[in-house]
Amino acid sequence: MTEKQYVLSIDQGTTSSRAIVFDHGGRVVAVGQKEHEQIFPRAGWVEHDPMEVWRNVRAVVAEALSAAELNHRDLAAVGITNQRETTVVWDRTTGEPVHNAIVWQDTRTARIVEELGGEAGQDRYKDRVGLPLATYFCGPKVKWILDNVDGARARAEAGELLMGTMDSWLLWHMTGGVDGGVHVTDVTNASRTMLMDLQTLAWAEDIAADMGIPTSMLPEIRSSAEVYGHGRSRGMLDGVPIAGILGDQQAATFGQACFDVGMAKNTYGTGNFMLMNTGTEPVLSNNGLLTTVCYRIGDAPPVYALEGSIAVTGSLVQWLRDNLGIIRSAEEVEQLAAGVEDNGGAYFVPAFSGLFAPYWRSDARGVLVGLTRYVNRGHIARAVLEATAYQTREVLEAMEADSATKLAELRVDGGMTANETLMQFQADQLGADVVRPVVAETTALGAAYAAGIAVGFWEGEADVVANWSEGRRWRPQMASAERERLFRNWKKAVTRSFDWVD
Ligand code: G3P
């Protein structure tokens, strides 16, 4: 361990950016947080302003350091974790983005992915990249920008433009930007682009060519834990090694200490993402899951995961608050849901970005079904919460089918795990224990661990395991006939969400 006592983690998420200072025990010392604007230019489009995000990251780093009464000299390392897939294209000489970032939830590339699939269909590249062709991933988003922003393709071909996910965008700025910023991503983020070969961990140049993406735009792919560069951002993190990058869901898997094959975690954020460690060989799914890189520590062999991605869970609660005004705060949903006995027959399938795992239907749209005059706000709140639990069960069942194992318990984290009603219902639906650790900030913690391991602040995974401890456990209580009746109805509701796009 070095004499420095802290590691800083930057968590650039879908709705906000956070900076968290951790100590050697993996405890939270201080937090800075700032939301950024969600830009919805049309139905199905979601954008972020990359400059706003970069400004917010600087602000939250300063906020966290000041709250902890620390400065950059107290930091052993900085880790970055980020919303995955959200794509930025910028000019390497001015640092200006050529377009807003296209967010992972955005469905504008539906036609592009269909055309790319052609005769071969959605799984054209699945053996190589582990992913079905879907609007979710980066490659088609880059193609859209190059096809639609005036002059962008010519500038990209002339080598003037760079692309990256939020990790690369931030790292490039933090390490100097136009003045020599490093253009790097890690294997986990690269595995979400549709452009990285899962076996070689190198860019699949033929797939990039199919999408018309010059490889000169792509960042260098590195491990998740090594020194990429040092802070040079206006004195703020001057000289501090930036030494860890993990996509946020992989970071949470790391922070949850899921290091053994078969261990899984589920994060309840804007969406839900369940990852199961499958070891050092990629396992392809037959049940609608993604194959993704889980982490790679320096030169050690990469570790892979199966992932069930659900686009809309927590963001449905936000929608209830912001678009319908049924609740004033996200927490109120639990109160409202707890005021009724059950869902009153209502089921809400929140296919706002189409349906991700295990369906991968970009033609799906949200539906609220089973309504009668009996149904009130409480029932709708209940249906909103239940939607998260049913979707999670579908993903867990796919995972059990792919891995031919039954999960004994599920480690959970993220904002919605504070919701007791939901967590109990989740355990009921899964028929398995649901366990939340004491430190539920596992995403930021995972990136801190990766950075800290790279510089010797922590020795390795054993330290992560030693720091993990159980905080709360929910056990299944519901009678199985009721559990199955509800799930059958949910499945029926899902079929009603299909075929909405002409
Ligand atoms: O794949 C999208 C995911 O990384 C977003 O996570 O927590 O920002 O909603 P979150």
Short mmCIF file of C-alpha atoms and ligand atoms in Angstrom, two decimals:
data_model
loop_
_atom_site.label_atom_id
_atom_site.label_comp_id
_atom_site.label_asym_id
_atom_site.label_seq_id
_atom_site.Cartn_x
_atom_site.Cartn_y
_atom_site.Cartn_z
CA MET A 1 0.00 0.00 0.00
CA THR A 2 1.28 3.49 -0.85
CA GLU A 3 1.22 6.29 1.73
CA LYS A 4 -1.75 7.90 0.00
CA GLN A 5 -4.96 6.98 1.74
CA TYR A 6 -7.70 7.37 -0.87
CA VAL A 7 -8.87 6.46 -4.35
CA LEU A 8 -11.31 8.60 -6.33
CA SER A 9 -13.92 7.07 -8.58
CA ILE A 10 -15.76 8.97 -11.29
CA ASP A 11 -19.11 7.39 -12.16
CA GLN A 12 -20.50 9.01 -15.29
CA GLY A 13 -24.04 7.60 -15.40
CA THR A 14 -27.10 8.03 -17.57
CA THR A 15 -28.79 10.67 -15.44
CA SER A 16 -25.96 12.09 -13.38
CA SER A 17 -22.21 12.20 -12.85
CA ARG A 18 -20.77 11.36 -9.47
CA ALA A 19 -17.36 11.42 -7.88
CA ILE A 20 -16.78 9.31 -4.79
CA VAL A 21 -13.73 9.17 -2.55
CA PHE A 22 -13.09 5.72 -1.05
CA ASP A 23 -10.70 4.68 1.70
CA HIS A 24 -8.74 1.45 1.88
CA GLY A 25 -11.62 -0.40 3.53
CA GLY A 26 -13.81 0.39 0.50
CA ARG A 27 -15.88 2.82 2.56
CA VAL A 28 -17.40 5.98 1.11
CA VAL A 29 -15.59 9.09 2.41
CA ALA A 30 -17.28 11.80 0.31
CA VAL A 31 -19.57 12.16 -2.69
CA GLY A 32 -20.17 14.84 -5.34
CA GLN A 33 -23.14 14.49 -7.70
CA LYS A 34 -24.73 16.49 -10.50
CA GLU A 35 -27.51 15.64 -12.95
CA HIS A 36 -27.28 16.53 -16.62
CA GLU A 37 -29.99 17.31 -19.11
CA GLN A 38 -31.82 14.48 -20.86
CA ILE A 39 -32.45 15.68 -24.39
CA PHE A 40 -35.36 14.07 -26.28
CA PRO A 41 -35.37 15.65 -29.77
CA ARG A 42 -38.02 13.20 -31.08
CA ALA A 43 -39.89 10.09 -29.97
CA GLY A 44 -37.30 7.39 -29.37
CA TRP A 45 -34.26 9.71 -29.50
CA VAL A 46 -32.18 10.39 -26.38
CA GLU A 47 -29.11 12.62 -26.29
CA HIS A 48 -26.66 14.14 -23.80
CA ASP A 49 -24.48 17.21 -24.26
CA PRO A 50 -20.90 15.86 -23.89
CA MET A 51 -19.56 19.29 -22.91
CA GLU A 52 -22.10 19.54 -20.09
CA VAL A 53 -21.10 16.08 -18.91
CA TRP A 54 -17.40 17.02 -18.91
CA ARG A 55 -18.16 20.26 -17.00
CA ASN A 56 -20.23 18.31 -14.47
CA VAL A 57 -17.49 15.74 -13.97
CA ARG A 58 -15.01 18.51 -13.13
CA ALA A 59 -17.54 20.03 -10.73
CA VAL A 60 -18.31 16.79 -8.90
CA VAL A 61 -14.64 15.89 -8.52
CA ALA A 62 -14.04 19.29 -6.91
CA GLU A 63 -17.16 18.85 -4.74
CA ALA A 64 -16.13 15.40 -3.46
CA LEU A 65 -12.55 16.44 -2.73
CA SER A 66 -13.69 19.55 -0.94
CA ALA A 67 -16.29 17.65 1.12
CA ALA A 68 -13.56 15.24 2.21
CA GLU A 69 -11.15 18.14 2.81
CA LEU A 70 -8.66 16.50 0.49
CA ASN A 71 -6.77 17.51 -2.58
CA HIS A 72 -5.40 15.59 -5.53
CA ARG A 73 -2.13 14.88 -3.70
CA ASP A 74 -4.07 12.62 -1.30
CA LEU A 75 -5.23 10.33 -4.11
CA ALA A 76 -3.40 7.13 -4.99
CA ALA A 77 -5.34 6.77 -8.25
CA VAL A 78 -8.50 7.66 -10.14
CA GLY A 79 -10.91 5.15 -11.70
CA ILE A 80 -13.55 5.88 -14.30
CA THR A 81 -16.81 4.01 -14.74
CA ASN A 82 -19.51 5.03 -17.15
CA GLN A 83 -22.87 4.53 -18.77
CA ARG A 84 -21.95 2.14 -21.55
CA GLU A 85 -22.69 2.41 -25.30
CA THR A 86 -23.50 6.14 -25.21
CA THR A 87 -21.40 7.43 -28.08
CA VAL A 88 -19.53 10.68 -28.71
CA VAL A 89 -17.75 11.73 -31.92
CA TRP A 90 -15.43 14.73 -31.61
CA ASP A 91 -12.79 16.71 -33.44
CA ARG A 92 -9.29 15.82 -32.28
CA THR A 93 -7.92 19.31 -32.95
CA THR A 94 -10.66 21.43 -31.35
CA GLY A 95 -12.09 18.98 -28.82
CA GLU A 96 -15.59 19.92 -30.03
CA PRO A 97 -18.19 17.15 -30.38
CA VAL A 98 -19.68 17.05 -33.88
CA HIS A 99 -23.08 16.05 -32.45
CA ASN A 100 -24.64 15.45 -29.06
CA ALA A 101 -23.83 12.07 -27.54
CA ILE A 102 -26.32 9.44 -28.70
CA VAL A 103 -27.46 7.64 -25.58
CA TRP A 104 -27.70 3.85 -25.22
CA GLN A 105 -31.51 4.11 -24.92
CA ASP A 106 -31.86 5.85 -28.30
CA THR A 107 -33.67 3.91 -31.05
CA ARG A 108 -32.86 6.07 -34.12
CA THR A 109 -30.59 3.39 -35.60
CA ALA A 110 -33.43 0.86 -36.02
CA ARG A 111 -33.26 1.02 -39.81
CA ILE A 112 -29.44 0.88 -39.86
CA VAL A 113 -29.37 -2.27 -37.74
CA GLU A 114 -32.02 -3.90 -39.87
CA GLU A 115 -30.07 -3.14 -43.04
CA LEU A 116 -26.82 -4.38 -41.51
CA GLY A 117 -28.54 -7.64 -40.58
CA GLY A 118 -29.70 -8.18 -44.15
CA GLU A 119 -30.29 -11.84 -45.03
CA ALA A 120 -28.18 -13.03 -42.10
CA GLY A 121 -30.47 -11.26 -39.63
CA GLN A 122 -29.97 -9.95 -36.15
CA ASP A 123 -27.24 -12.42 -35.17
CA ARG A 124 -24.93 -11.66 -38.11
CA TYR A 125 -21.98 -10.69 -35.87
CA LYS A 126 -23.00 -12.47 -32.66
CA ASP A 127 -20.31 -15.20 -32.81
CA ARG A 128 -17.60 -12.55 -33.05
CA VAL A 129 -18.85 -9.75 -30.80
CA GLY A 130 -21.31 -11.53 -28.50
CA LEU A 131 -24.13 -9.11 -29.32
CA PRO A 132 -27.21 -9.13 -31.55
CA LEU A 133 -27.66 -6.24 -33.97
CA ALA A 134 -29.71 -3.78 -31.93
CA THR A 135 -30.07 -0.03 -31.52
CA TYR A 136 -28.41 -0.36 -28.09
CA PHE A 137 -24.78 -0.59 -29.24
CA CYS A 138 -22.21 1.99 -30.45
CA GLY A 139 -21.21 1.01 -33.99
CA PRO A 140 -24.57 1.86 -35.60
CA LYS A 141 -24.69 5.12 -33.61
CA VAL A 142 -21.33 6.16 -35.09
CA LYS A 143 -22.60 5.25 -38.55
CA TRP A 144 -25.68 7.41 -37.98
CA ILE A 145 -23.52 10.42 -37.01
CA LEU A 146 -21.23 9.97 -40.03
CA ASP A 147 -24.25 9.58 -42.32
CA ASN A 148 -26.21 12.53 -40.92
CA VAL A 149 -23.83 15.26 -39.76
CA ASP A 150 -22.70 17.49 -42.65
CA GLY A 151 -19.13 16.77 -43.64
CA ALA A 152 -18.56 14.29 -40.80
CA ARG A 153 -17.74 11.31 -42.99
CA ALA A 154 -15.10 13.22 -44.97
CA ARG A 155 -13.58 14.56 -41.73
CA ALA A 156 -13.57 11.07 -40.23
CA GLU A 157 -11.86 9.65 -43.33
CA ALA A 158 -9.28 12.45 -43.18
CA GLY A 159 -8.44 11.31 -39.63
CA GLU A 160 -9.83 14.45 -37.96
CA LEU A 161 -12.50 12.81 -35.81
CA LEU A 162 -12.35 10.51 -32.80
CA MET A 163 -15.09 8.35 -31.34
CA GLY A 164 -15.51 7.06 -27.88
CA THR A 165 -17.82 6.01 -25.11
CA MET A 166 -17.99 8.32 -22.09
CA ASP A 167 -14.87 6.77 -20.53
CA SER A 168 -12.76 7.71 -23.57
CA TRP A 169 -14.32 11.16 -23.84
CA LEU A 170 -13.52 11.94 -20.20
CA LEU A 171 -10.09 10.31 -20.15
CA TRP A 172 -9.05 12.24 -23.27
CA HIS A 173 -10.01 15.53 -21.60
CA MET A 174 -8.56 14.62 -18.22
CA THR A 175 -5.19 13.75 -19.75
CA GLY A 176 -4.85 16.97 -21.73
CA GLY A 177 -7.49 16.99 -24.48
CA VAL A 178 -6.26 18.76 -27.64
CA ASP A 179 -2.90 19.04 -25.92
CA GLY A 180 -1.96 15.35 -26.07
CA GLY A 181 -4.97 13.65 -24.42
CA VAL A 182 -4.81 9.85 -24.55
CA HIS A 183 -7.44 8.16 -26.69
CA VAL A 184 -8.05 4.87 -24.96
CA THR A 185 -10.92 2.65 -23.85
CA ASP A 186 -10.98 -0.54 -21.82
CA VAL A 187 -12.02 -4.02 -22.94
CA THR A 188 -15.39 -3.86 -21.18
CA ASN A 189 -16.49 -0.69 -22.92
CA ALA A 190 -15.05 -1.88 -26.22
CA SER A 191 -17.11 -5.07 -25.90
CA ARG A 192 -20.30 -2.93 -26.17
CA THR A 193 -19.42 -1.28 -29.47
CA MET A 194 -20.19 -4.30 -31.75
CA LEU A 195 -16.75 -3.57 -33.17
CA MET A 196 -14.49 -5.66 -30.91
CA ASP A 197 -13.68 -9.32 -31.47
CA LEU A 198 -14.30 -11.09 -28.17
CA GLN A 199 -11.51 -13.63 -28.66
CA THR A 200 -8.71 -11.33 -29.83
CA LEU A 201 -9.87 -8.24 -27.89
CA ALA A 202 -8.91 -6.19 -30.97
CA TRP A 203 -11.10 -4.12 -33.30
CA ALA A 204 -12.86 -6.22 -35.93
CA GLU A 205 -11.84 -4.12 -38.91
CA ASP A 206 -14.21 -5.88 -41.30
CA ILE A 207 -17.22 -5.08 -39.10
CA ALA A 208 -16.08 -1.46 -38.81
CA ALA A 209 -15.81 -1.41 -42.62
CA ASP A 210 -19.35 -2.83 -42.95
CA MET A 211 -20.54 0.11 -40.85
CA GLY A 212 -18.38 2.61 -42.77
CA ILE A 213 -16.36 3.51 -39.66
CA PRO A 214 -12.69 4.42 -40.28
CA THR A 215 -10.56 2.59 -37.69
CA SER A 216 -8.51 5.78 -37.18
CA MET A 217 -11.47 7.06 -35.14
CA LEU A 218 -11.37 4.21 -32.65
CA PRO A 219 -9.60 4.39 -29.29
CA GLU A 220 -6.84 1.99 -28.33
CA ILE A 221 -8.22 -0.99 -26.38
CA ARG A 222 -6.51 -1.55 -23.02
CA SER A 223 -7.14 -3.59 -19.90
CA SER A 224 -9.46 -2.39 -17.11
CA ALA A 225 -6.65 -1.84 -14.60
CA GLU A 226 -3.43 -0.12 -15.68
CA VAL A 227 -2.12 3.43 -15.75
CA TYR A 228 -3.55 5.05 -18.91
CA GLY A 229 -2.18 8.50 -18.18
CA HIS A 230 -2.08 11.17 -15.51
CA GLY A 231 -4.47 13.98 -14.68
CA ARG A 232 -3.69 17.25 -16.44
CA SER A 233 -7.03 18.93 -16.07
CA ARG A 234 -6.51 22.50 -14.92
CA GLY A 235 -4.66 21.48 -11.80
CA MET A 236 -7.63 19.53 -10.44
CA LEU A 237 -6.17 16.02 -10.71
CA ASP A 238 -2.67 17.03 -11.69
CA GLY A 239 -0.28 14.13 -11.79
CA VAL A 240 -2.74 11.58 -10.35
CA PRO A 241 -2.60 8.25 -12.21
CA ILE A 242 -5.83 7.41 -14.00
CA ALA A 243 -5.60 3.70 -13.64
CA GLY A 244 -8.98 1.97 -13.93
CA ILE A 245 -11.79 1.93 -16.48
CA LEU A 246 -14.83 -0.35 -16.37
CA GLY A 247 -18.25 0.01 -17.95
CA ASP A 248 -20.64 0.70 -15.08
CA GLN A 249 -22.27 -2.73 -15.01
CA GLN A 250 -18.95 -4.52 -15.14
CA ALA A 251 -17.70 -2.20 -12.39
CA ALA A 252 -20.65 -3.18 -10.21
CA THR A 253 -19.92 -6.87 -10.84
CA PHE A 254 -16.32 -6.24 -9.74
CA GLY A 255 -17.40 -4.18 -6.73
CA GLN A 256 -19.81 -6.98 -5.75
CA ALA A 257 -16.84 -9.35 -5.73
CA CYS A 258 -18.42 -11.73 -8.26
CA PHE A 259 -15.09 -13.37 -9.01
CA ASP A 260 -16.16 -17.02 -9.13
CA VAL A 261 -17.76 -18.60 -12.17
CA GLY A 262 -21.54 -18.57 -11.69
CA MET A 263 -21.66 -15.58 -9.33
CA ALA A 264 -24.08 -12.87 -10.48
CA LYS A 265 -25.21 -9.38 -9.57
CA ASN A 266 -28.15 -7.26 -10.63
CA THR A 267 -27.98 -3.45 -10.62
CA TYR A 268 -31.22 -1.46 -10.37
CA GLY A 269 -30.52 1.88 -12.09
CA THR A 270 -32.30 3.64 -14.95
CA GLY A 271 -32.35 0.15 -16.40
CA ASN A 272 -31.43 -3.19 -14.84
CA PHE A 273 -28.35 -5.14 -15.76
CA MET A 274 -27.65 -8.64 -14.52
CA LEU A 275 -24.16 -10.02 -15.13
CA MET A 276 -22.95 -13.53 -14.40
CA ASN A 277 -19.24 -14.34 -14.32
CA THR A 278 -18.55 -17.14 -16.84
CA GLY A 279 -14.76 -17.31 -16.45
CA THR A 280 -11.97 -16.86 -18.97
CA GLU A 281 -13.81 -18.14 -22.05
CA PRO A 282 -16.74 -16.28 -23.64
CA VAL A 283 -20.01 -18.25 -23.49
CA LEU A 284 -22.52 -17.52 -26.25
CA SER A 285 -26.16 -17.32 -25.21
CA ASN A 286 -29.01 -19.34 -26.69
CA ASN A 287 -31.54 -17.41 -24.64
CA GLY A 288 -31.29 -13.76 -25.58
CA LEU A 289 -28.40 -12.72 -23.33
CA LEU A 290 -25.29 -10.81 -24.32
CA THR A 291 -21.73 -12.07 -24.09
CA THR A 292 -19.49 -9.36 -22.79
CA VAL A 293 -16.09 -8.79 -21.21
CA CYS A 294 -16.48 -8.59 -17.43
CA TYR A 295 -13.00 -7.26 -16.62
CA ARG A 296 -9.34 -7.66 -17.36
CA ILE A 297 -6.78 -6.78 -14.73
CA GLY A 298 -3.55 -5.75 -16.44
CA ASP A 299 -2.01 -8.69 -18.31
CA ALA A 300 -4.14 -11.36 -16.60
CA PRO A 301 -6.51 -13.29 -18.88
CA PRO A 302 -9.82 -11.51 -19.51
CA VAL A 303 -12.88 -12.65 -17.59
CA TYR A 304 -16.19 -12.79 -19.46
CA ALA A 305 -19.83 -12.51 -18.43
CA LEU A 306 -23.29 -13.25 -19.67
CA GLU A 307 -25.49 -10.19 -19.37
CA GLY A 308 -29.21 -9.61 -19.30
CA SER A 309 -29.85 -5.94 -20.08
CA ILE A 310 -33.23 -4.38 -19.33
CA ALA A 311 -33.62 -0.89 -20.75
CA VAL A 312 -36.29 0.56 -18.49
CA THR A 313 -36.73 0.00 -14.75
CA GLY A 314 -35.85 3.03 -12.56
CA SER A 315 -36.48 5.37 -15.49
CA LEU A 316 -40.12 4.19 -15.48
CA VAL A 317 -40.43 5.62 -11.96
CA GLN A 318 -38.89 8.88 -13.22
CA TRP A 319 -41.37 8.87 -16.09
CA LEU A 320 -44.22 8.48 -13.63
CA ARG A 321 -42.86 11.50 -11.77
CA ASP A 322 -41.79 13.74 -14.68
CA ASN A 323 -44.20 12.88 -17.50
CA LEU A 324 -47.38 11.91 -15.63
CA GLY A 325 -46.89 13.71 -12.31
CA ILE A 326 -48.51 10.80 -10.41
CA ILE A 327 -45.74 11.07 -7.79
CA ARG A 328 -43.63 14.03 -6.68
CA SER A 329 -40.49 12.10 -5.81
CA ALA A 330 -39.16 8.70 -6.85
CA GLU A 331 -39.44 7.45 -3.25
CA GLU A 332 -43.18 8.15 -3.23
CA VAL A 333 -43.79 5.24 -5.59
CA GLU A 334 -43.22 2.78 -2.76
CA GLN A 335 -45.67 4.53 -0.46
CA LEU A 336 -48.29 4.57 -3.19
CA ALA A 337 -47.70 0.92 -4.11
CA ALA A 338 -47.77 -0.16 -0.47
CA GLY A 339 -51.25 1.41 -0.11
CA VAL A 340 -52.86 -1.31 -2.27
CA GLU A 341 -53.05 -5.08 -1.77
CA ASP A 342 -51.92 -6.03 -5.25
CA ASN A 343 -51.67 -4.73 -8.82
CA GLY A 344 -55.48 -4.75 -9.28
CA GLY A 345 -54.99 -6.65 -12.56
CA ALA A 346 -52.75 -3.99 -14.18
CA TYR A 347 -49.45 -4.80 -15.91
CA PHE A 348 -47.06 -2.18 -17.31
CA VAL A 349 -44.56 -3.27 -19.96
CA PRO A 350 -42.15 -0.32 -20.25
CA ALA A 351 -40.82 -1.01 -23.75
CA PHE A 352 -39.81 2.65 -24.21
CA SER A 353 -36.60 1.72 -26.05
CA GLY A 354 -38.08 -1.41 -27.58
CA LEU A 355 -37.43 -4.51 -25.46
CA PHE A 356 -33.88 -5.59 -24.68
CA ALA A 357 -33.08 -8.98 -23.11
CA PRO A 358 -34.28 -11.58 -23.66
CA TYR A 359 -36.48 -10.35 -26.54
CA TRP A 360 -34.41 -7.81 -28.52
CA ARG A 361 -37.52 -6.33 -30.19
CA SER A 362 -36.98 -2.81 -31.46
CA ASP A 363 -40.61 -2.81 -32.66
CA ALA A 364 -41.95 -3.03 -29.10
CA ARG A 365 -43.40 0.02 -27.32
CA GLY A 366 -44.73 0.53 -23.82
CA VAL A 367 -48.18 -0.78 -22.88
CA LEU A 368 -50.33 -0.61 -19.76
CA VAL A 369 -52.86 -3.45 -19.85
CA GLY A 370 -55.49 -5.11 -17.68
CA LEU A 371 -57.23 -1.82 -16.85
CA THR A 372 -60.71 -1.61 -15.34
CA ARG A 373 -62.45 1.20 -13.47
CA TYR A 374 -61.17 -0.44 -10.29
CA VAL A 375 -57.55 0.45 -11.10
CA ASN A 376 -56.18 3.51 -9.28
CA ARG A 377 -52.84 5.32 -8.88
CA GLY A 378 -51.72 2.81 -6.29
CA HIS A 379 -52.24 -0.11 -8.65
CA ILE A 380 -50.32 1.68 -11.38
CA ALA A 381 -47.45 2.38 -8.97
CA ARG A 382 -47.53 -1.28 -8.05
CA ALA A 383 -47.50 -2.34 -11.72
CA VAL A 384 -44.51 -0.04 -12.29
CA LEU A 385 -42.53 -1.70 -9.49
CA GLU A 386 -43.59 -5.19 -10.46
CA ALA A 387 -42.41 -4.59 -14.05
CA THR A 388 -38.85 -4.38 -12.75
CA ALA A 389 -39.18 -7.66 -10.89
CA TYR A 390 -40.80 -9.59 -13.77
CA GLN A 391 -38.22 -8.37 -16.27
CA THR A 392 -35.48 -9.42 -13.86
CA ARG A 393 -37.03 -12.87 -13.52
CA GLU A 394 -37.08 -13.29 -17.31
CA VAL A 395 -33.40 -12.44 -17.47
CA LEU A 396 -32.52 -14.72 -14.56
CA GLU A 397 -34.36 -17.62 -16.17
CA ALA A 398 -32.42 -17.03 -19.40
CA MET A 399 -29.20 -17.02 -17.42
CA GLU A 400 -30.06 -20.25 -15.64
CA ALA A 401 -30.92 -21.86 -18.96
CA ASP A 402 -27.65 -20.72 -20.58
CA SER A 403 -25.47 -21.74 -17.66
CA ALA A 404 -27.47 -24.86 -16.70
CA THR A 405 -27.23 -23.83 -13.05
CA LYS A 406 -29.78 -22.63 -10.54
CA LEU A 407 -28.82 -19.42 -8.84
CA ALA A 408 -28.91 -19.76 -5.04
CA GLU A 409 -28.96 -16.03 -4.40
CA LEU A 410 -28.67 -12.78 -6.29
CA ARG A 411 -26.45 -9.89 -5.21
CA VAL A 412 -28.17 -6.57 -5.84
CA ASP A 413 -27.24 -2.89 -5.79
CA GLY A 414 -28.40 0.45 -7.19
CA GLY A 415 -30.97 3.05 -6.18
CA MET A 416 -34.10 0.92 -6.35
CA THR A 417 -32.72 -1.60 -3.86
CA ALA A 418 -33.74 0.90 -1.17
CA ASN A 419 -37.33 -0.03 -2.05
CA GLU A 420 -38.37 -2.76 0.41
CA THR A 421 -41.64 -3.54 -1.37
CA LEU A 422 -39.83 -4.12 -4.64
CA MET A 423 -37.02 -6.18 -3.13
CA GLN A 424 -39.46 -8.46 -1.30
CA PHE A 425 -41.49 -8.90 -4.47
CA GLN A 426 -38.26 -9.57 -6.36
CA ALA A 427 -37.30 -12.38 -4.00
CA ASP A 428 -40.87 -13.73 -4.31
CA GLN A 429 -40.73 -13.70 -8.11
CA LEU A 430 -37.26 -15.23 -8.32
CA GLY A 431 -37.86 -17.85 -5.67
CA ALA A 432 -34.31 -17.06 -4.53
CA ASP A 433 -32.72 -14.89 -1.86
CA VAL A 434 -31.86 -11.33 -2.80
CA VAL A 435 -28.84 -9.86 -0.99
CA ARG A 436 -27.63 -6.27 -0.75
CA PRO A 437 -24.12 -5.48 0.55
CA VAL A 438 -23.38 -2.90 3.25
CA VAL A 439 -21.74 -0.59 0.68
CA ALA A 440 -24.34 -0.39 -2.07
CA GLU A 441 -22.17 2.02 -4.15
CA THR A 442 -20.70 -0.97 -5.92
CA THR A 443 -20.38 0.65 -9.36
CA ALA A 444 -18.11 3.46 -8.23
CA LEU A 445 -16.38 1.09 -5.84
CA GLY A 446 -15.60 -1.40 -8.62
CA ALA A 447 -13.81 1.25 -10.67
CA ALA A 448 -11.97 2.44 -7.57
CA TYR A 449 -10.80 -1.12 -6.94
CA ALA A 450 -9.57 -1.52 -10.53
CA ALA A 451 -7.58 1.73 -10.31
CA GLY A 452 -6.31 0.94 -6.82
CA ILE A 453 -5.18 -2.54 -7.83
CA ALA A 454 -3.29 -1.09 -10.82
CA VAL A 455 -1.18 1.13 -8.56
CA GLY A 456 -0.76 -1.35 -5.68
CA PHE A 457 -3.14 0.46 -3.28
CA TRP A 458 -5.03 -2.83 -3.08
CA GLU A 459 -3.27 -6.08 -3.78
CA GLY A 460 -5.94 -7.76 -5.83
CA GLU A 461 -9.35 -9.41 -5.85
CA ALA A 462 -8.81 -10.91 -2.36
CA ASP A 463 -8.96 -7.39 -0.89
CA VAL A 464 -12.28 -6.80 -2.65
CA VAL A 465 -13.69 -10.04 -1.24
CA ALA A 466 -12.45 -9.13 2.25
CA ASN A 467 -14.17 -5.72 2.06
CA TRP A 468 -17.53 -7.10 0.85
CA SER A 469 -20.12 -7.75 3.56
CA GLU A 470 -23.80 -8.56 3.57
CA GLY A 471 -26.13 -5.73 4.56
CA ARG A 472 -29.69 -6.97 3.99
CA ARG A 473 -31.32 -10.19 2.77
CA TRP A 474 -34.84 -10.79 1.41
CA ARG A 475 -36.20 -14.34 1.30
CA PRO A 476 -39.06 -15.58 -0.90
CA GLN A 477 -42.41 -15.69 0.91
CA MET A 478 -45.10 -15.85 -1.78
CA ALA A 479 -47.05 -19.06 -2.44
CA SER A 480 -45.89 -20.54 -5.73
CA ALA A 481 -49.36 -20.64 -7.36
CA GLU A 482 -49.70 -16.87 -6.95
CA ARG A 483 -46.14 -16.26 -8.07
CA GLU A 484 -46.76 -18.20 -11.28
CA ARG A 485 -50.18 -16.64 -11.94
CA LEU A 486 -48.69 -13.15 -11.85
CA PHE A 487 -45.78 -14.12 -14.08
CA ARG A 488 -48.11 -15.77 -16.63
CA ASN A 489 -50.08 -12.55 -16.87
CA TRP A 490 -46.89 -10.55 -17.25
CA LYS A 491 -45.81 -12.77 -20.17
CA LYS A 492 -49.16 -12.20 -21.82
CA ALA A 493 -48.79 -8.43 -21.33
CA VAL A 494 -45.36 -8.54 -22.99
CA THR A 495 -46.86 -9.97 -26.18
CA ARG A 496 -49.18 -6.92 -26.33
CA SER A 497 -46.14 -4.59 -26.60
CA PHE A 498 -44.96 -6.04 -29.93
CA ASP A 499 -45.40 -4.65 -33.47
CA TRP A 500 -45.89 -0.97 -32.72
CA VAL A 501 -43.50 0.55 -35.25
CA ASP A 502 -44.56 0.86 -38.88
O1 G3P B 1 -25.74 -0.17 -20.78
C1 G3P B 1 -26.26 0.98 -20.18
C2 G3P B 1 -25.81 1.08 -18.75
O2 G3P B 1 -24.43 1.04 -18.67
C3 G3P B 1 -26.41 2.32 -18.09
O3 G3P B 1 -26.28 2.26 -16.74
O4 G3P B 1 -26.61 3.00 -14.44
O5 G3P B 1 -26.17 4.70 -16.19
O6 G3P B 1 -28.33 3.52 -16.12
P1 G3P B 1 -26.90 3.44 -15.81
#
